[in-house]
């Protein structure tokens, strides 16, 4: 029997496969498409996803393929500078096209021993108290202990589970594609700058050699969004919005997306779970979608591995829904707000101007950047120290960096007192006796995802916290 089948080989499914393999879990990833996607839906990684890659020793690979950009102007495209001294060692956004992210994660998953089968479509499932039976389009059946649907907004797994997906349908639609343009680059830039003063859902981003990434509002909402738009549709809408079609031609790919906003009512039904777009869809404003899915996988991976490997304490896997459902709900909320602020109607434009004034206050700007980049997330671990439930940034230690000690995906006790012990949990938790001038608490216990599970210096209190996240002691 396979330990875990992951449906979908996008960034969420591949990140989950990597996390599971770190703990020795047997993973099979099924992807119905025969080849990786070439279209560029997502353009980069936000701070928390950059930290995730750093925690797993993958960041250098991504930095080699990407480009760093400032963090400002992400909330509804309102032009504000990045706040100073953000609580991170990575105060930038990493521009990297989604196909590259997919490739890097697929390479890492393969290195760790995950199997990815392409051209394999899941069409049926059933489950019992021992596992999940999966039916494939070619009639074959597979059996696994768990199944995770990372198969996108039109998730087959979610539909077969019968999980509700409440929210709002698309009311506006945007055309997206890559194509060449004959208009000189300086004229393109001038027209785009003029149009974007009022229309934030528009842009031509140069990609080199006269090719542009083109974004333009559609005329309406297509009845069948799976059918790509035509080049003539792009030309028509460019003329309607910008007064010119820029001489676009020779498209590489064309697509469309809407502003539908929905969230699965439950992220788990028995031995089947949902993550990424299968669990939530929303407009791409702020560039949060791919990042949200990767971070779902980062939260789920070690918990599901604990279940498979038999050491999970009661309720650990349940905490995936408890922690991640509110996070996605907040993303849905802020993308709804951003879409309203990007409307060209007089009322939303008035609110946009007011919001721009408020963002001149440093605390407001900081709050919104921390929200978009996901470094402001705090899971509810109950009362206690202000660090509890938050991820700990990469702090400098006397003998190196914190994230450099987290590549194996284990728990970690950073002990500045040198007096504490994780005896009984040494197979799951690394004990690091070191000091940091950037950390003003005696010791912190970190979960495998880097969130702070305990703060203090009392051994008995630590012994009370360890079982909550790492189960009963061994030996």
Coordinates of C-alpha atoms in Angstrom, one line a residue:
X1 CA 0.0 0.0 0.0
X2 CA 1.2 3.5 -0.8
X3 CA 1.4 5.8 2.2
X4 CA 0.1 9.0 0.5
X5 CA -1.2 9.7 -3.0
X6 CA -1.1 13.3 -3.9
X7 CA -3.4 14.4 -6.8
X8 CA -1.8 17.3 -8.7
X9 CA 1.8 18.1 -9.5
X10 CA 1.6 21.8 -9.2
X11 CA 3.6 23.7 -6.6
X12 CA 1.4 22.7 -3.7
X13 CA 1.5 19.0 -4.5
X14 CA 5.2 18.9 -5.2
X15 CA 6.0 20.9 -2.0
X16 CA 3.9 18.4 -0.1
X17 CA 5.7 15.5 -1.7
X18 CA 9.0 17.0 -0.6
X19 CA 7.9 17.5 2.9
X20 CA 6.5 13.9 3.2
X21 CA 9.7 12.4 1.8
X22 CA 11.8 14.2 4.4
X23 CA 10.1 11.9 6.9
X24 CA 10.4 8.7 4.9
X25 CA 6.8 8.6 3.7
X26 CA 6.1 6.7 0.5
X27 CA 4.6 9.3 -1.9
X28 CA 3.0 8.9 -5.3
X29 CA 2.0 12.1 -7.2
X30 CA -0.6 11.8 -9.9
X31 CA -0.9 14.5 -12.6
X32 CA -3.4 14.3 -15.4
X33 CA -1.4 16.6 -17.7
X34 CA 1.2 14.8 -19.7
X35 CA 3.7 17.7 -19.6
X36 CA 4.4 20.5 -17.1
X37 CA 2.5 23.8 -17.8
X38 CA 4.3 26.4 -19.8
X39 CA 2.0 29.3 -19.0
X40 CA 3.1 31.7 -16.2
X41 CA 0.2 32.2 -13.8
X42 CA 2.3 33.2 -10.8
X43 CA 5.2 35.5 -11.0
X44 CA 7.1 35.1 -7.7
X45 CA 7.5 34.1 -4.1
X46 CA 6.6 36.3 -1.2
X47 CA 8.6 36.5 2.0
X48 CA 7.1 33.6 3.9
X49 CA 7.6 31.2 0.9
X50 CA 11.1 32.4 0.5
X51 CA 11.7 31.6 4.2
X52 CA 10.1 28.1 3.6
X53 CA 12.6 27.4 0.8
X54 CA 15.4 28.6 3.1
X55 CA 14.3 26.4 5.9
X56 CA 14.6 23.4 3.6
X57 CA 17.9 24.3 2.0
X58 CA 16.3 25.2 -1.4
X59 CA 16.7 28.9 -1.5
X60 CA 19.9 29.1 -3.4
X61 CA 18.3 27.2 -6.2
X62 CA 15.5 29.7 -6.4
X63 CA 17.8 32.7 -6.1
X64 CA 19.8 31.4 -9.0
X65 CA 16.7 31.4 -11.2
X66 CA 15.0 34.5 -9.9
X67 CA 15.4 38.2 -9.3
X68 CA 14.9 40.2 -6.1
X69 CA 12.4 43.1 -6.1
X70 CA 11.3 45.6 -3.5
X71 CA 8.3 44.8 -1.4
X72 CA 6.2 47.9 -1.9
X73 CA 3.0 48.4 -3.9
X74 CA 1.5 45.0 -3.5
X75 CA -1.8 45.9 -1.9
X76 CA -4.2 46.8 -4.7
X77 CA -1.2 48.2 -6.6
X78 CA -1.2 51.3 -4.3
X79 CA 2.3 52.7 -4.7
X80 CA 4.0 52.8 -1.3
X81 CA 7.5 51.9 -0.2
X82 CA 8.4 48.8 1.7
X83 CA 8.3 49.4 5.5
X84 CA 11.7 49.4 7.2
X85 CA 13.0 46.6 9.4
X86 CA 10.4 44.0 8.5
X87 CA 10.7 40.9 10.8
X88 CA 12.5 38.8 8.3
X89 CA 16.0 38.2 6.9
X90 CA 14.4 38.2 3.4
X91 CA 12.9 41.6 2.9
X92 CA 12.1 41.3 -0.8
X93 CA 9.9 39.5 -3.3
X94 CA 11.6 36.9 -5.5
X95 CA 10.5 37.2 -9.1
X96 CA 10.4 33.7 -10.6
X97 CA 7.9 32.3 -13.1
X98 CA 5.7 29.5 -11.9
X99 CA 7.0 26.9 -14.4
X100 CA 10.5 27.4 -12.9
X101 CA 9.1 27.0 -9.4
X102 CA 7.4 23.8 -10.5
X103 CA 10.5 22.5 -12.1
X104 CA 12.7 23.2 -9.0
X105 CA 10.2 21.5 -6.7
X106 CA 9.8 18.5 -9.0
X107 CA 13.6 18.1 -9.1
X108 CA 13.8 18.2 -5.3
X109 CA 10.9 15.8 -5.0
X110 CA 12.7 13.3 -7.3
X111 CA 15.9 13.7 -5.4
X112 CA 14.1 12.8 -2.2
X113 CA 12.5 9.7 -3.8
X114 CA 8.9 10.8 -4.6
X115 CA 7.4 9.3 -7.7
X116 CA 5.5 11.6 -10.1
X117 CA 3.3 9.9 -12.8
X118 CA 2.1 12.2 -15.6
X119 CA -0.8 11.6 -17.9
X120 CA -2.7 9.8 -15.1
X121 CA -6.2 11.1 -14.2
X122 CA -8.0 10.3 -11.0
X123 CA -11.7 9.8 -11.6
X124 CA -13.0 8.0 -8.5
X125 CA -12.3 7.4 -4.8
X126 CA -13.7 5.6 -1.8
X127 CA -12.3 5.2 1.7
X128 CA -12.6 3.1 4.8
X129 CA -10.9 3.2 8.2
X130 CA -7.8 1.7 6.8
X131 CA -7.2 3.7 3.6
X132 CA -8.3 5.2 0.4
X133 CA -9.0 3.4 -2.9
X134 CA -8.4 5.5 -6.0
X135 CA -9.8 4.8 -9.5
X136 CA -7.9 6.0 -12.5
X137 CA -9.3 7.0 -15.9
X138 CA -7.7 3.9 -17.5
X139 CA -9.6 1.6 -15.1
X140 CA -6.7 0.8 -12.8
X141 CA -7.1 1.1 -9.1
X142 CA -4.6 2.2 -6.4
X143 CA -4.7 2.0 -2.7
X144 CA -3.1 4.4 -0.2
X145 CA -3.4 5.2 3.5
X146 CA -4.1 8.9 2.7
X147 CA -5.0 11.0 -0.3
X148 CA -4.4 14.7 -0.7
X149 CA -6.2 16.7 -3.4
X150 CA -3.9 19.4 -4.7
X151 CA -5.6 19.3 -8.0
X152 CA -6.6 22.9 -8.5
X153 CA -9.7 25.1 -8.3
X154 CA -11.8 22.6 -10.3
X155 CA -10.6 19.8 -8.0
X156 CA -11.9 16.3 -8.8
X157 CA -11.0 15.1 -5.3
X158 CA -13.1 17.9 -3.7
X159 CA -16.0 17.1 -6.0
X160 CA -15.9 13.4 -5.3
X161 CA -15.7 14.1 -1.6
X162 CA -18.8 16.2 -1.8
X163 CA -17.2 19.0 0.2
X164 CA -19.0 22.3 -0.2
X165 CA -17.2 25.2 -1.9
X166 CA -19.2 28.3 -1.0
X167 CA -18.3 31.8 -2.2
X168 CA -19.0 34.1 -5.1
X169 CA -18.8 33.3 -8.8
X170 CA -16.7 35.5 -11.1
X171 CA -18.1 38.9 -11.9
X172 CA -15.2 40.3 -13.9
X173 CA -12.6 38.5 -16.0
X174 CA -9.1 39.3 -17.1
X175 CA -7.2 38.1 -20.2
X176 CA -3.6 37.0 -19.7
X177 CA -1.0 35.9 -22.2
X178 CA 2.5 36.3 -23.7
X179 CA 2.9 37.7 -27.2
X180 CA 5.1 39.9 -29.3
X181 CA 4.3 43.6 -30.1
X182 CA 5.4 45.8 -33.0
X183 CA 5.0 49.1 -31.1
X184 CA 8.4 50.5 -30.0
X185 CA 9.2 49.7 -26.3
X186 CA 9.3 53.4 -25.2
X187 CA 5.8 54.0 -26.7
X188 CA 4.5 50.9 -25.0
X189 CA 5.8 52.0 -21.7
X190 CA 4.3 55.5 -22.1
X191 CA 0.8 54.1 -23.0
X192 CA 0.9 51.6 -20.1
X193 CA 1.9 54.3 -17.6
X194 CA -1.0 56.5 -18.8
X195 CA -3.6 53.7 -18.7
X196 CA -2.5 52.3 -15.3
X197 CA -3.2 55.6 -13.6
X198 CA -6.9 54.5 -13.6
X199 CA -7.0 50.9 -14.8
X200 CA -4.9 48.7 -12.5
X201 CA -6.0 45.4 -14.2
X202 CA -4.0 46.4 -17.2
X203 CA -0.3 46.0 -18.2
X204 CA 2.3 45.0 -20.7
X205 CA 5.4 43.7 -19.0
X206 CA 8.5 43.4 -21.2
X207 CA 10.0 39.9 -21.3
X208 CA 12.8 40.6 -23.8
X209 CA 13.0 40.3 -27.6
X210 CA 9.9 42.3 -28.2
X211 CA 7.7 39.9 -26.2
X212 CA 5.3 41.1 -23.5
X213 CA 3.2 39.6 -20.7
X214 CA -0.1 41.2 -21.5
X215 CA -2.9 41.7 -18.9
X216 CA -6.2 43.4 -19.9
X217 CA -9.8 43.4 -18.7
X218 CA -12.1 41.1 -20.7
X219 CA -15.4 42.3 -22.1
X220 CA -17.4 40.1 -19.9
X221 CA -17.3 36.7 -18.2
X222 CA -16.9 33.7 -20.5
X223 CA -19.4 30.9 -20.1
X224 CA -16.6 28.4 -20.5
X225 CA -13.4 29.7 -18.8
X226 CA -11.6 26.5 -19.8
X227 CA -11.6 27.8 -23.4
X228 CA -8.7 30.1 -24.0
X229 CA -9.3 33.6 -25.5
X230 CA -8.2 34.3 -29.1
X231 CA -5.6 36.9 -30.2
X232 CA -8.5 38.9 -31.7
X233 CA -10.1 39.1 -28.3
X234 CA -6.8 40.6 -26.9
X235 CA -6.6 43.1 -29.7
X236 CA -10.2 44.2 -29.3
X237 CA -9.8 44.6 -25.5
X238 CA -6.5 46.4 -25.8
X239 CA -8.0 48.9 -28.2
X240 CA -11.0 49.4 -25.9
X241 CA -8.9 50.0 -22.8
X242 CA -5.7 51.6 -24.2
X243 CA -6.8 52.9 -27.6
X244 CA -4.3 50.7 -29.4
X245 CA -3.6 47.0 -29.7
X246 CA 0.2 47.7 -29.6
X247 CA 0.6 45.5 -32.8
X248 CA 0.4 42.3 -30.8
X249 CA 1.1 39.1 -32.6
X250 CA 2.6 35.6 -32.4
X251 CA 1.2 34.6 -29.0
X252 CA 3.1 32.0 -27.0
X253 CA 0.0 31.2 -24.8
X254 CA -3.3 32.8 -24.0
X255 CA -5.6 32.3 -21.0
X256 CA -8.2 34.0 -18.8
X257 CA -8.9 34.3 -15.1
X258 CA -11.8 35.6 -13.1
X259 CA -12.4 37.0 -9.6
X260 CA -14.3 34.0 -8.2
X261 CA -13.8 33.6 -4.5
X262 CA -14.5 30.3 -2.8
X263 CA -13.3 28.2 0.1
X264 CA -13.8 24.6 0.9
X265 CA -16.0 24.1 4.0
X266 CA -13.6 21.3 5.3
X267 CA -10.0 20.6 4.5
X268 CA -10.3 17.0 5.7
X269 CA -12.9 14.2 5.3
X270 CA -11.6 11.0 6.9
X271 CA -8.3 10.1 5.2
X272 CA -8.7 12.6 2.3
X273 CA -7.4 16.1 2.6
X274 CA -7.4 19.2 0.4
X275 CA -4.7 21.8 -0.1
X276 CA -3.9 24.7 -2.4
X277 CA -6.4 25.8 -5.0
X278 CA -8.5 22.7 -4.3
X279 CA -9.2 24.2 -0.9
X280 CA -9.5 27.9 -1.9
X281 CA -9.7 30.2 -5.0
X282 CA -9.5 33.9 -5.1
X283 CA -8.4 36.7 -7.5
X284 CA -4.6 36.9 -8.0
X285 CA -4.3 40.4 -6.5
X286 CA -1.3 40.7 -4.4
X287 CA 0.3 37.5 -5.8
X288 CA -0.8 35.3 -2.9
X289 CA -2.2 32.2 -4.5
X290 CA 0.8 30.0 -5.2
X291 CA 2.3 31.1 -1.9
X292 CA -0.8 30.2 0.0
X293 CA -0.7 26.7 -1.5
X294 CA 3.0 26.1 -0.8
X295 CA 2.4 27.2 2.8
X296 CA -0.6 24.8 3.1
X297 CA 1.8 22.0 2.1
X298 CA 4.4 23.2 4.6
X299 CA 1.9 23.1 7.4
X300 CA 0.4 19.8 6.4
X301 CA 3.5 17.8 5.4
X302 CA 5.0 17.1 8.8
X303 CA 1.6 16.4 10.4
X304 CA 0.5 13.9 7.8
X305 CA 4.0 12.3 8.1
X306 CA 3.5 12.0 11.9
X307 CA 0.2 10.2 11.3
X308 CA 1.7 7.8 8.8
X309 CA 4.8 7.1 11.0
X310 CA 2.6 6.6 14.1
X311 CA 3.8 9.2 16.5
X312 CA 1.2 11.9 15.9
X313 CA -0.5 13.1 19.2
X314 CA -4.3 13.3 19.2
X315 CA -5.6 16.2 17.2
X316 CA -2.3 17.0 15.3
X317 CA -3.7 16.3 11.8
X318 CA -6.9 18.1 12.7
X319 CA -4.9 21.2 13.4
X320 CA -4.2 21.5 9.7
X321 CA -7.7 22.6 9.0
X322 CA -7.9 24.6 12.3
X323 CA -4.8 26.6 11.4
X324 CA -4.9 27.0 7.6
X325 CA -8.7 27.5 7.0
X326 CA -8.6 31.0 8.8
X327 CA -5.5 31.9 6.9
X328 CA -7.1 31.3 3.6
X329 CA -10.3 33.1 4.7
X330 CA -8.2 36.1 5.4
X331 CA -6.6 36.0 2.0
X332 CA -10.0 35.7 0.4
X333 CA -11.0 38.7 2.4
X334 CA -8.1 40.9 1.4
X335 CA -8.3 40.0 -2.3
X336 CA -12.0 40.9 -2.3
X337 CA -11.0 44.3 -0.8
X338 CA -8.2 44.7 -3.3
X339 CA -10.5 44.0 -6.3
X340 CA -12.9 46.6 -5.0
X341 CA -10.1 49.1 -4.7
X342 CA -9.1 48.4 -8.3
X343 CA -12.5 49.2 -9.8
X344 CA -12.7 52.3 -12.0
X345 CA -16.0 53.3 -10.6
X346 CA -16.2 56.6 -8.6
X347 CA -17.1 55.1 -5.2
X348 CA -14.2 52.5 -5.1
X349 CA -11.8 55.1 -6.5
X350 CA -12.7 57.4 -3.6
X351 CA -12.1 54.6 -1.1
X352 CA -8.8 53.9 -2.9
X353 CA -7.7 57.5 -2.4
X354 CA -8.6 57.3 1.3
X355 CA -6.7 53.9 1.6
X356 CA -3.7 55.5 0.0
X357 CA -3.7 58.2 2.6
X358 CA -4.0 55.7 5.5
X359 CA -1.1 53.7 4.1
X360 CA 1.1 56.7 4.6
X361 CA 0.9 55.8 8.3
X362 CA 3.8 53.3 8.7
X363 CA 1.8 50.9 10.9
X364 CA -0.9 50.6 8.3
X365 CA 1.6 50.0 5.5
X366 CA 3.5 47.4 7.6
X367 CA 0.3 45.6 8.6
X368 CA -0.8 45.2 4.9
X369 CA 2.7 44.1 3.8
X370 CA 2.8 41.5 6.6
X371 CA -0.6 40.3 5.5
X372 CA 0.3 39.9 1.8
X373 CA 3.6 38.3 2.5
X374 CA 2.2 36.0 5.3
X375 CA 4.8 36.9 7.9
X376 CA 2.1 38.3 10.1
X377 CA 0.3 34.9 10.6
X378 CA -0.1 33.7 14.1
X379 CA -1.7 30.4 14.7
X380 CA -3.9 30.1 17.9
X381 CA -1.9 28.1 20.4
X382 CA -3.8 29.6 23.3
X383 CA -2.5 32.3 25.7
X384 CA 1.1 33.0 26.5
X385 CA 4.1 34.7 25.1
X386 CA 3.7 36.9 22.0
X387 CA 5.9 34.6 19.9
X388 CA 3.7 31.6 20.5
X389 CA 2.0 30.6 17.2
X390 CA 4.3 32.8 15.1
X391 CA 7.0 31.6 12.8
X392 CA 10.5 32.6 13.9
X393 CA 12.5 34.5 11.4
X394 CA 16.0 33.3 10.5
X395 CA 18.2 34.6 13.3
X396 CA 21.9 34.7 13.4
X397 CA 23.4 32.3 16.0
X398 CA 26.9 32.3 17.3
X399 CA 27.7 29.2 15.2
X400 CA 25.6 29.9 12.1
X401 CA 22.0 30.6 11.0
X402 CA 18.8 29.2 12.5
X403 CA 17.3 28.1 9.1
X404 CA 20.5 26.3 8.2
X405 CA 19.6 23.9 11.1
X406 CA 16.1 23.1 9.8
X407 CA 16.7 21.4 6.5
X408 CA 15.7 18.0 7.7
X409 CA 12.2 19.1 8.7
X410 CA 12.5 18.2 12.3
X411 CA 11.4 20.0 15.4
X412 CA 14.1 22.2 17.0
X413 CA 14.8 23.5 20.6
X414 CA 16.9 26.6 20.4
X415 CA 18.3 26.7 23.9
X416 CA 20.2 29.8 25.0
X417 CA 20.5 28.6 28.6
X418 CA 22.2 25.3 27.8
X419 CA 20.4 23.7 30.6
X420 CA 17.3 22.2 28.9
X421 CA 16.8 18.7 27.4
X422 CA 14.6 16.9 24.8
X423 CA 15.4 13.4 26.1
X424 CA 12.6 11.2 25.0
X425 CA 12.0 13.2 21.8
X426 CA 15.5 13.2 20.4
X427 CA 14.4 11.3 17.3
X428 CA 12.0 14.1 16.4
X429 CA 13.5 17.3 17.9
X430 CA 17.0 18.7 17.6
X431 CA 18.5 20.3 20.6
X432 CA 20.6 23.3 19.6
X433 CA 22.5 25.0 22.5
X434 CA 23.5 28.3 21.0
X435 CA 22.9 32.0 21.5
X436 CA 21.6 34.8 19.3
X437 CA 21.8 38.6 19.9
X438 CA 18.5 38.8 17.9
X439 CA 16.5 36.7 20.3
X440 CA 15.6 38.0 23.7
X441 CA 14.0 34.9 25.2
X442 CA 15.9 32.1 26.9
X443 CA 14.7 29.2 24.7
X444 CA 12.1 28.5 22.0
X445 CA 10.7 25.2 20.8
X446 CA 10.0 25.2 17.1
X447 CA 7.7 22.9 15.2
X448 CA 9.0 21.5 11.9
X449 CA 7.3 24.3 10.1
X450 CA 9.2 26.9 12.1
X451 CA 6.3 28.1 14.3
X452 CA 7.0 28.7 17.9
X453 CA 5.4 26.1 20.1
X454 CA 6.9 27.1 23.5
X455 CA 8.9 29.9 25.0
X456 CA 10.7 29.8 28.4
X457 CA 13.5 28.3 30.5
X458 CA 11.7 25.8 32.7
X459 CA 12.3 22.1 32.0
X460 CA 9.0 21.0 33.4
X461 CA 7.1 23.4 31.3
X462 CA 9.0 22.2 28.2
X463 CA 8.1 18.6 29.1
X464 CA 4.4 19.7 29.1
X465 CA 4.7 21.3 25.7
X466 CA 6.6 18.6 23.8
X467 CA 3.8 16.0 23.8
X468 CA 1.3 18.4 22.3
X469 CA 3.3 18.5 19.1
X470 CA 5.5 15.5 19.1
X471 CA 3.6 12.8 20.9
X472 CA 4.6 10.6 23.8
X473 CA 8.3 10.3 24.7
X474 CA 10.2 7.3 23.5
X475 CA 12.3 5.4 26.1

